[in-house]
mmCIF file of C-alpha atoms in Angstrom:
data_model
loop_
_atom_site.group_PDB
_atom_site.id
_atom_site.type_symbol
_atom_site.label_atom_id
_atom_site.label_comp_id
_atom_site.label_asym_id
_atom_site.label_seq_id
_atom_site.Cartn_x
_atom_site.Cartn_y
_atom_site.Cartn_z
ATOM 1 C CA MET A 434 -9.806 -33.704 360.025
ATOM 2 C CA THR A 435 -10.608 -37.686 358.842
ATOM 3 C CA GLU A 436 -8.767 -39.485 355.768
ATOM 4 C CA ALA A 437 -11.918 -39.473 354.190
ATOM 5 C CA GLU A 438 -12.209 -35.541 354.376
ATOM 6 C CA LYS A 439 -8.394 -35.238 353.288
ATOM 7 C CA LYS A 440 -9.187 -37.033 350.143
ATOM 8 C CA THR A 441 -12.074 -35.371 349.212
ATOM 9 C CA PRO A 442 -11.893 -32.412 346.677
ATOM 10 C CA VAL A 443 -12.310 -29.472 347.367
ATOM 11 C CA ILE A 444 -11.591 -28.157 343.557
ATOM 12 C CA SER A 445 -12.168 -30.215 340.875
ATOM 13 C CA VAL A 446 -10.944 -29.240 337.686
ATOM 14 C CA ARG A 447 -12.461 -31.350 334.182
ATOM 15 C CA GLY A 448 -10.952 -30.987 330.656
ATOM 16 C CA LEU A 449 -9.991 -27.493 330.695
ATOM 17 C CA TRP A 450 -8.714 -25.529 328.170
ATOM 18 C CA LYS A 451 -8.503 -21.858 327.706
ATOM 19 C CA SER A 452 -7.507 -19.373 324.682
ATOM 20 C CA PHE A 453 -7.606 -15.516 324.183
ATOM 21 C CA ASP A 454 -9.670 -14.477 321.322
ATOM 22 C CA GLY A 455 -9.372 -17.362 319.653
ATOM 23 C CA GLN A 456 -5.593 -17.440 319.646
ATOM 24 C CA LYS A 457 -3.082 -20.583 320.882
ATOM 25 C CA ASN A 458 -4.632 -22.829 323.723
ATOM 26 C CA VAL A 459 -3.087 -21.225 326.978
ATOM 27 C CA LEU A 460 -4.187 -24.498 328.488
ATOM 28 C CA CYS A 461 -4.777 -27.762 326.976
ATOM 29 C CA GLY A 462 -7.263 -30.091 328.813
ATOM 30 C CA ILE A 463 -5.993 -29.832 332.023
ATOM 31 C CA ASN A 464 -7.539 -32.452 334.650
ATOM 32 C CA CYS A 465 -6.957 -31.832 338.336
ATOM 33 C CA ASP A 466 -7.895 -32.163 342.388
ATOM 34 C CA ILE A 467 -6.901 -30.327 344.907
ATOM 35 C CA ALA A 468 -8.018 -32.111 348.464
ATOM 36 C CA LYS A 469 -8.909 -30.354 351.626
ATOM 37 C CA GLY A 470 -5.515 -29.427 353.262
ATOM 38 C CA GLU A 471 -3.178 -29.906 350.321
ATOM 39 C CA GLN A 472 -0.695 -27.034 349.974
ATOM 40 C CA VAL A 473 0.024 -27.935 346.158
ATOM 41 C CA VAL A 474 2.209 -25.465 344.313
ATOM 42 C CA ILE A 475 2.177 -24.850 340.422
ATOM 43 C CA VAL A 476 5.575 -25.039 338.877
ATOM 44 C CA GLY A 477 7.089 -24.240 335.466
ATOM 45 C CA PRO A 478 8.432 -21.495 332.676
ATOM 46 C CA SER A 479 7.360 -18.451 332.241
ATOM 47 C CA GLY A 480 4.005 -18.473 329.132
ATOM 48 C CA GLY A 481 3.180 -22.094 330.359
ATOM 49 C CA GLY A 482 -0.522 -21.329 331.983
ATOM 50 C CA LYS A 483 -0.084 -21.555 335.487
ATOM 51 C CA SER A 484 -1.282 -17.844 336.086
ATOM 52 C CA THR A 485 -4.134 -18.625 333.534
ATOM 53 C CA PHE A 486 -4.980 -21.995 335.938
ATOM 54 C CA LEU A 487 -5.040 -20.127 339.095
ATOM 55 C CA ARG A 488 -7.530 -17.475 337.605
ATOM 56 C CA CYS A 489 -9.744 -20.077 336.444
ATOM 57 C CA LEU A 490 -10.039 -21.163 339.757
ATOM 58 C CA ASN A 491 -12.210 -18.664 340.655
ATOM 59 C CA MET A 492 -13.609 -17.460 337.579
ATOM 60 C CA LEU A 493 -11.275 -14.935 337.495
ATOM 61 C CA GLU A 494 -10.671 -16.017 333.763
ATOM 62 C CA THR A 495 -13.810 -17.795 332.167
ATOM 63 C CA PRO A 496 -12.851 -21.273 330.611
ATOM 64 C CA THR A 497 -13.034 -21.813 327.041
ATOM 65 C CA TRP A 498 -14.266 -25.233 327.445
ATOM 66 C CA GLY A 499 -14.152 -27.701 330.678
ATOM 67 C CA GLU A 500 -15.673 -27.860 334.348
ATOM 68 C CA ILE A 501 -14.698 -25.850 337.562
ATOM 69 C CA TRP A 502 -16.295 -27.376 340.734
ATOM 70 C CA PHE A 503 -15.674 -26.108 344.181
ATOM 71 C CA ASP A 504 -16.776 -28.025 347.355
ATOM 72 C CA GLY A 505 -19.097 -30.945 344.646
ATOM 73 C CA LYS A 506 -20.540 -27.524 342.900
ATOM 74 C CA LEU A 507 -20.092 -26.191 339.505
ATOM 75 C CA LEU A 508 -19.013 -22.607 338.793
ATOM 76 C CA THR A 509 -18.622 -22.665 335.191
ATOM 77 C CA PRO A 510 -21.503 -23.300 332.854
ATOM 78 C CA PRO A 511 -21.629 -27.139 332.105
ATOM 79 C CA ASP A 512 -19.649 -28.361 329.478
ATOM 80 C CA PRO A 513 -21.890 -30.913 327.446
ATOM 81 C CA TYR A 514 -18.537 -32.858 326.395
ATOM 82 C CA LEU A 515 -18.276 -34.025 329.681
ATOM 83 C CA HIS A 516 -21.793 -35.629 330.189
ATOM 84 C CA PRO A 517 -23.193 -37.948 327.693
ATOM 85 C CA GLU A 518 -26.809 -37.616 329.518
ATOM 86 C CA ILE A 519 -26.626 -34.224 327.979
ATOM 87 C CA ILE A 520 -24.922 -35.524 324.475
ATOM 88 C CA LYS A 521 -27.841 -37.735 324.080
ATOM 89 C CA ALA A 522 -30.264 -34.708 324.469
ATOM 90 C CA SER A 523 -28.973 -33.250 321.283
ATOM 91 C CA ALA A 524 -30.363 -33.228 317.713
ATOM 92 C CA THR A 525 -26.999 -34.137 316.620
ATOM 93 C CA PHE A 526 -26.830 -37.559 318.579
ATOM 94 C CA ALA A 527 -30.639 -38.416 317.510
ATOM 95 C CA ARG A 528 -29.614 -37.678 313.579
ATOM 96 C CA ILE A 529 -26.380 -39.452 313.879
ATOM 97 C CA MET A 530 -28.549 -42.466 316.165
ATOM 98 C CA GLU A 531 -31.066 -42.742 312.542
ATOM 99 C CA SER A 532 -27.992 -42.872 310.092
ATOM 100 C CA GLY A 533 -27.039 -46.349 311.554
ATOM 101 C CA LYS A 534 -23.939 -45.262 311.595
ATOM 102 C CA TYR A 535 -22.984 -46.362 315.122
ATOM 103 C CA ALA A 536 -23.349 -49.439 316.629
ATOM 104 C CA SER A 537 -24.211 -48.134 320.234
ATOM 105 C CA GLU A 538 -24.991 -44.624 321.828
ATOM 106 C CA ASP A 539 -21.591 -44.733 323.685
ATOM 107 C CA ASP A 540 -20.050 -44.678 319.927
ATOM 108 C CA ALA A 541 -22.181 -42.267 318.816
ATOM 109 C CA VAL A 542 -21.376 -40.511 322.162
ATOM 110 C CA ALA A 543 -17.497 -40.928 321.857
ATOM 111 C CA ALA A 544 -17.850 -39.740 318.048
ATOM 112 C CA ILE A 545 -19.545 -36.350 318.728
ATOM 113 C CA LYS A 546 -16.905 -35.676 321.442
ATOM 114 C CA ALA A 547 -13.958 -36.480 319.283
ATOM 115 C CA GLY A 548 -15.341 -34.448 316.504
ATOM 116 C CA ASP A 549 -16.717 -31.226 318.252
ATOM 117 C CA LEU A 550 -19.856 -32.281 316.913
ATOM 118 C CA LEU A 551 -22.403 -30.108 319.228
ATOM 119 C CA LYS A 552 -23.818 -26.949 317.456
ATOM 120 C CA GLU A 553 -25.493 -25.904 320.801
ATOM 121 C CA LYS A 554 -25.663 -21.910 319.866
ATOM 122 C CA GLY A 555 -28.850 -20.357 318.170
ATOM 123 C CA GLY A 556 -30.772 -23.755 319.494
ATOM 124 C CA ARG A 557 -29.928 -25.558 316.907
ATOM 125 C CA GLU A 558 -29.379 -28.805 319.367
ATOM 126 C CA GLY A 559 -33.250 -28.369 320.024
ATOM 127 C CA LYS A 560 -35.509 -27.609 323.231
ATOM 128 C CA GLU A 561 -34.881 -31.301 324.685
ATOM 129 C CA TYR A 562 -31.057 -30.342 324.717
ATOM 130 C CA ALA A 563 -31.733 -26.573 326.292
ATOM 131 C CA ALA A 564 -33.326 -28.132 328.926
ATOM 132 C CA ALA A 565 -30.764 -30.838 329.804
ATOM 133 C CA MET A 566 -28.017 -28.255 330.033
ATOM 134 C CA LYS A 567 -30.433 -25.983 332.159
ATOM 135 C CA ARG A 568 -31.452 -29.041 334.591
ATOM 136 C CA PHE A 569 -28.056 -29.873 335.050
ATOM 137 C CA ALA A 570 -27.058 -26.466 335.857
ATOM 138 C CA ALA A 571 -29.860 -26.056 338.140
ATOM 139 C CA ASP A 572 -29.074 -29.164 340.166
ATOM 140 C CA ASN A 573 -25.272 -28.665 340.259
ATOM 141 C CA SER A 574 -24.159 -25.304 340.133
ATOM 142 C CA GLN A 575 -23.247 -22.432 342.801
ATOM 143 C CA SER A 576 -23.031 -18.866 342.656
ATOM 144 C CA ILE A 577 -19.364 -17.571 341.761
ATOM 145 C CA ASP A 578 -20.346 -15.001 344.371
ATOM 146 C CA THR A 579 -20.633 -17.221 347.015
ATOM 147 C CA ALA A 580 -18.068 -19.328 345.816
ATOM 148 C CA ARG A 581 -15.416 -16.779 346.110
ATOM 149 C CA GLN A 582 -16.572 -15.483 350.107
ATOM 150 C CA ARG A 583 -14.629 -18.755 350.431
ATOM 151 C CA ILE A 584 -11.739 -18.864 348.220
ATOM 152 C CA GLY A 585 -9.170 -16.157 349.532
ATOM 153 C CA MET A 586 -7.072 -14.787 346.162
ATOM 154 C CA VAL A 587 -3.618 -13.236 347.194
ATOM 155 C CA PHE A 588 -2.160 -11.598 343.614
ATOM 156 C CA GLN A 589 1.690 -10.552 342.669
ATOM 157 C CA HIS A 590 1.211 -6.782 343.191
ATOM 158 C CA PHE A 591 -1.243 -6.701 346.171
ATOM 159 C CA ASN A 592 -4.282 -4.965 344.609
ATOM 160 C CA LEU A 593 -4.894 -3.137 347.984
ATOM 161 C CA PHE A 594 -7.208 -0.007 347.783
ATOM 162 C CA PRO A 595 -4.422 2.880 348.173
ATOM 163 C CA HIS A 596 -7.263 5.532 349.181
ATOM 164 C CA PHE A 597 -8.562 2.787 352.606
ATOM 165 C CA ASN A 598 -5.956 2.577 355.787
ATOM 166 C CA VAL A 599 -4.965 -0.844 356.276
ATOM 167 C CA LEU A 600 -7.624 -1.496 358.785
ATOM 168 C CA LYS A 601 -10.155 -0.727 356.282
ATOM 169 C CA ASN A 602 -8.336 -2.607 353.354
ATOM 170 C CA ILE A 603 -9.387 -5.616 355.988
ATOM 171 C CA THR A 604 -12.474 -4.796 357.286
ATOM 172 C CA PHE A 605 -13.947 -3.507 353.835
ATOM 173 C CA ALA A 606 -15.543 -6.953 352.092
ATOM 174 C CA PRO A 607 -16.706 -8.787 355.628
ATOM 175 C CA VAL A 608 -18.616 -6.048 356.349
ATOM 176 C CA GLU A 609 -19.809 -4.695 352.944
ATOM 177 C CA LEU A 610 -21.284 -8.633 352.131
ATOM 178 C CA LYS A 611 -22.525 -8.381 355.904
ATOM 179 C CA LEU A 612 -20.929 -11.189 356.906
ATOM 180 C CA GLN A 613 -19.277 -9.578 360.056
ATOM 181 C CA THR A 614 -20.707 -6.277 361.552
ATOM 182 C CA PRO A 615 -18.234 -3.211 361.532
ATOM 183 C CA GLU A 616 -17.382 -4.011 365.507
ATOM 184 C CA GLU A 617 -16.733 -7.957 364.611
ATOM 185 C CA ALA A 618 -14.258 -7.403 361.545
ATOM 186 C CA LYS A 619 -12.134 -4.783 363.282
ATOM 187 C CA GLU A 620 -11.557 -7.266 366.231
ATOM 188 C CA ASN A 621 -10.959 -9.955 363.860
ATOM 189 C CA ALA A 622 -8.683 -7.607 361.505
ATOM 190 C CA MET A 623 -6.644 -6.509 364.597
ATOM 191 C CA SER A 624 -6.353 -10.390 365.620
ATOM 192 C CA LEU A 625 -4.996 -10.998 362.640
ATOM 193 C CA LEU A 626 -2.603 -7.987 362.204
ATOM 194 C CA ARG A 627 -1.319 -9.406 365.873
ATOM 195 C CA ARG A 628 -0.543 -12.844 364.033
ATOM 196 C CA ILE A 629 1.436 -11.241 361.303
ATOM 197 C CA GLY A 630 3.418 -8.754 363.486
ATOM 198 C CA LEU A 631 1.811 -5.239 362.125
ATOM 199 C CA GLU A 632 -0.821 -4.398 364.471
ATOM 200 C CA GLU A 633 0.758 -0.906 364.748
ATOM 201 C CA LYS A 634 0.267 -0.416 360.574
ATOM 202 C CA ALA A 635 -3.721 -0.226 361.239
ATOM 203 C CA ASP A 636 -3.885 3.186 360.488
ATOM 204 C CA ALA A 637 -1.023 3.781 357.594
ATOM 205 C CA TYR A 638 -1.994 4.047 353.937
ATOM 206 C CA PRO A 639 -0.094 0.900 351.655
ATOM 207 C CA SER A 640 1.892 4.316 350.347
ATOM 208 C CA GLN A 641 3.481 3.667 353.921
ATOM 209 C CA LEU A 642 4.411 -0.008 353.598
ATOM 210 C CA SER A 643 7.323 -1.795 352.131
ATOM 211 C CA GLY A 644 6.391 -4.672 349.746
ATOM 212 C CA GLY A 645 6.690 -7.056 352.372
ATOM 213 C CA GLN A 646 4.120 -5.551 354.455
ATOM 214 C CA LYS A 647 1.902 -5.007 351.553
ATOM 215 C CA GLN A 648 1.739 -8.393 351.063
ATOM 216 C CA ARG A 649 1.511 -9.836 354.112
ATOM 217 C CA ILE A 650 -1.620 -7.553 354.202
ATOM 218 C CA ALA A 651 -2.983 -8.928 351.531
ATOM 219 C CA ILE A 652 -2.799 -11.709 352.917
ATOM 220 C CA VAL A 653 -4.640 -11.089 356.345
ATOM 221 C CA ARG A 654 -7.578 -9.302 354.040
ATOM 222 C CA ALA A 655 -8.045 -12.499 352.392
ATOM 223 C CA LEU A 656 -7.783 -14.649 355.623
ATOM 224 C CA ALA A 657 -10.645 -11.717 356.970
ATOM 225 C CA MET A 658 -12.871 -13.965 355.204
ATOM 226 C CA ASN A 659 -12.547 -17.021 356.468
ATOM 227 C CA PRO A 660 -11.666 -18.690 353.711
ATOM 228 C CA GLU A 661 -11.372 -22.313 353.290
ATOM 229 C CA VAL A 662 -8.921 -22.392 350.222
ATOM 230 C CA MET A 663 -6.161 -19.774 349.519
ATOM 231 C CA LEU A 664 -4.979 -18.683 346.205
ATOM 232 C CA PHE A 665 -1.196 -17.348 345.408
ATOM 233 C CA ASP A 666 -0.158 -16.236 342.171
ATOM 234 C CA GLU A 667 3.247 -15.432 342.403
ATOM 235 C CA PRO A 668 2.730 -13.592 345.629
ATOM 236 C CA THR A 669 6.778 -12.848 346.448
ATOM 237 C CA SER A 670 8.081 -11.698 342.641
ATOM 238 C CA ALA A 671 7.488 -8.262 343.242
ATOM 239 C CA LEU A 672 9.117 -8.198 346.156
ATOM 240 C CA ASP A 673 12.949 -7.140 347.291
ATOM 241 C CA PRO A 674 14.863 -10.180 347.925
ATOM 242 C CA GLU A 675 14.969 -9.687 351.523
ATOM 243 C CA MET A 676 11.103 -8.795 351.833
ATOM 244 C CA VAL A 677 10.683 -12.307 350.538
ATOM 245 C CA GLY A 678 11.515 -14.393 353.844
ATOM 246 C CA GLU A 679 8.391 -12.444 355.504
ATOM 247 C CA VAL A 680 6.115 -13.527 353.432
ATOM 248 C CA LEU A 681 6.806 -17.010 352.785
ATOM 249 C CA ASP A 682 6.855 -17.401 356.481
ATOM 250 C CA VAL A 683 3.282 -16.113 356.712
ATOM 251 C CA MET A 684 2.608 -18.533 354.197
ATOM 252 C CA GLN A 685 4.355 -21.251 355.916
ATOM 253 C CA ARG A 686 2.362 -21.022 359.048
ATOM 254 C CA LEU A 687 -0.388 -20.812 357.380
ATOM 255 C CA ALA A 688 0.263 -24.454 356.012
ATOM 256 C CA GLU A 689 1.531 -25.832 359.156
ATOM 257 C CA LYS A 690 -2.507 -24.820 360.380
ATOM 258 C CA GLY A 691 -3.495 -27.138 357.353
ATOM 259 C CA MET A 692 -5.053 -24.534 354.956
ATOM 260 C CA THR A 693 -5.937 -25.675 351.415
ATOM 261 C CA MET A 694 -3.771 -23.659 349.106
ATOM 262 C CA ALA A 695 -2.692 -23.763 345.722
ATOM 263 C CA VAL A 696 0.580 -21.695 344.857
ATOM 264 C CA VAL A 697 1.992 -20.360 341.870
ATOM 265 C CA THR A 698 5.559 -19.535 342.590
ATOM 266 C CA HIS A 699 9.502 -19.454 341.652
ATOM 267 C CA GLU A 700 10.284 -20.251 345.304
ATOM 268 C CA MET A 701 11.656 -23.490 344.808
ATOM 269 C CA GLY A 702 12.687 -24.134 348.580
ATOM 270 C CA PHE A 703 9.500 -22.936 349.891
ATOM 271 C CA ALA A 704 7.850 -26.051 347.490
ATOM 272 C CA ARG A 705 10.176 -28.225 348.914
ATOM 273 C CA GLU A 706 9.701 -27.583 351.949
ATOM 274 C CA VAL A 707 6.212 -26.647 352.658
ATOM 275 C CA ALA A 708 4.075 -28.176 349.901
ATOM 276 C CA THR A 709 2.522 -31.659 349.907
ATOM 277 C CA ARG A 710 2.414 -31.695 346.318
ATOM 278 C CA ALA A 711 4.394 -30.412 343.036
ATOM 279 C CA VAL A 712 2.553 -29.888 339.792
ATOM 280 C CA PHE A 713 4.790 -28.982 336.813
ATOM 281 C CA LEU A 714 2.676 -26.765 334.292
ATOM 282 C CA ASP A 715 4.367 -26.475 330.699
ATOM 283 C CA GLU A 716 2.820 -25.789 327.162
ATOM 284 C CA GLY A 717 -0.902 -25.917 328.937
ATOM 285 C CA VAL A 718 -0.466 -29.283 330.192
ATOM 286 C CA ILE A 719 0.370 -30.921 333.884
ATOM 287 C CA ALA A 720 3.777 -32.614 332.596
ATOM 288 C CA GLU A 721 4.453 -33.702 336.123
ATOM 289 C CA ASP A 722 2.689 -34.072 339.394
ATOM 290 C CA GLY A 723 3.433 -35.675 342.427
ATOM 291 C CA THR A 724 4.746 -35.232 345.999
ATOM 292 C CA PRO A 725 7.799 -32.345 346.157
ATOM 293 C CA ALA A 726 10.592 -35.093 346.576
ATOM 294 C CA GLU A 727 9.056 -36.573 343.402
ATOM 295 C CA VAL A 728 8.791 -34.188 340.991
ATOM 296 C CA PHE A 729 11.997 -32.221 342.551
ATOM 297 C CA GLY A 730 14.548 -35.237 343.385
ATOM 298 C CA ASN A 731 13.164 -38.041 340.435
ATOM 299 C CA PRO A 732 12.233 -35.589 337.558
ATOM 300 C CA LYS A 733 10.946 -38.304 335.083
ATOM 301 C CA SER A 734 10.923 -35.846 331.634
ATOM 302 C CA GLU A 735 13.662 -34.202 329.907
ATOM 303 C CA ARG A 736 11.731 -31.123 329.914
ATOM 304 C CA LEU A 737 11.508 -30.962 333.614
ATOM 305 C CA ARG A 738 15.119 -31.617 334.421
ATOM 306 C CA SER A 739 15.984 -28.918 331.978
ATOM 307 C CA PHE A 740 13.799 -26.334 334.200
ATOM 308 C CA LEU A 741 14.969 -27.110 337.074
ATOM 309 C CA ALA A 742 18.304 -26.933 335.858
ATOM 310 C CA LYS A 743 17.863 -23.346 335.586
ATOM 311 C CA VAL A 744 16.022 -22.700 338.822
ATOM 312 C CA LEU A 745 17.830 -24.837 341.506
#
């Protein structure tokens, strides 16, 4: 991988807001890039928005405002407030400019953004605005289903199919999506199982596995799709302490191979030793962002110092 590729964002988050049923905002205007080959850990207190943020990255949660970009293509609908050219196509912009209140177009755009003045629903912003939104989406968007084939997700509670054995859990998606033949999928699955030392469990069912084994199978199931990015949502929090290490070992080997990863975790040892970057998310905002040495060794805020005192 070249230096330019390492710096290229594979995921870009712009102005991300999320609320549920119009209640308090869980995420508050987050901006964040994840570059190819980065291993980013997301830490913070419970209720700070960590899992919601991660689930927005592959659209398991739909952002209220803002945009998610994957590999240079948009996953969300365009957020007009992030694009002056779309704002300038609106009836609100035309009305404000006609009023003569603002000296320049940039001032009018800034006022519309600051006041949240667009009224796009119901066509009240006019045909030019609707056309600008449609054109931007057509030029920049990709299917979320296509993107999810390249973004692996591992959940806290495994989410294995209980009525499938281990082998079918791993092969089902690549075969169903016609990405691999059944023979190719089986060969790939057995190779992955050998890598994590669970080849003998191919015919077992999830109910016959320990928690650590289930989570390792869940990781392998995601890897069977040959993803470019892996998202981990507190992958060890449902495990007994003695099972945590075997899951973290698999994740560490992935990191060593250069897999791009975003990991919500309370495992501070893993965060400090394996991650290339640490993000402290608190009350819906990124409060600190840097290398693990910077974030854990030299916290800038009292809030982070207080958090670390409780978990380290």
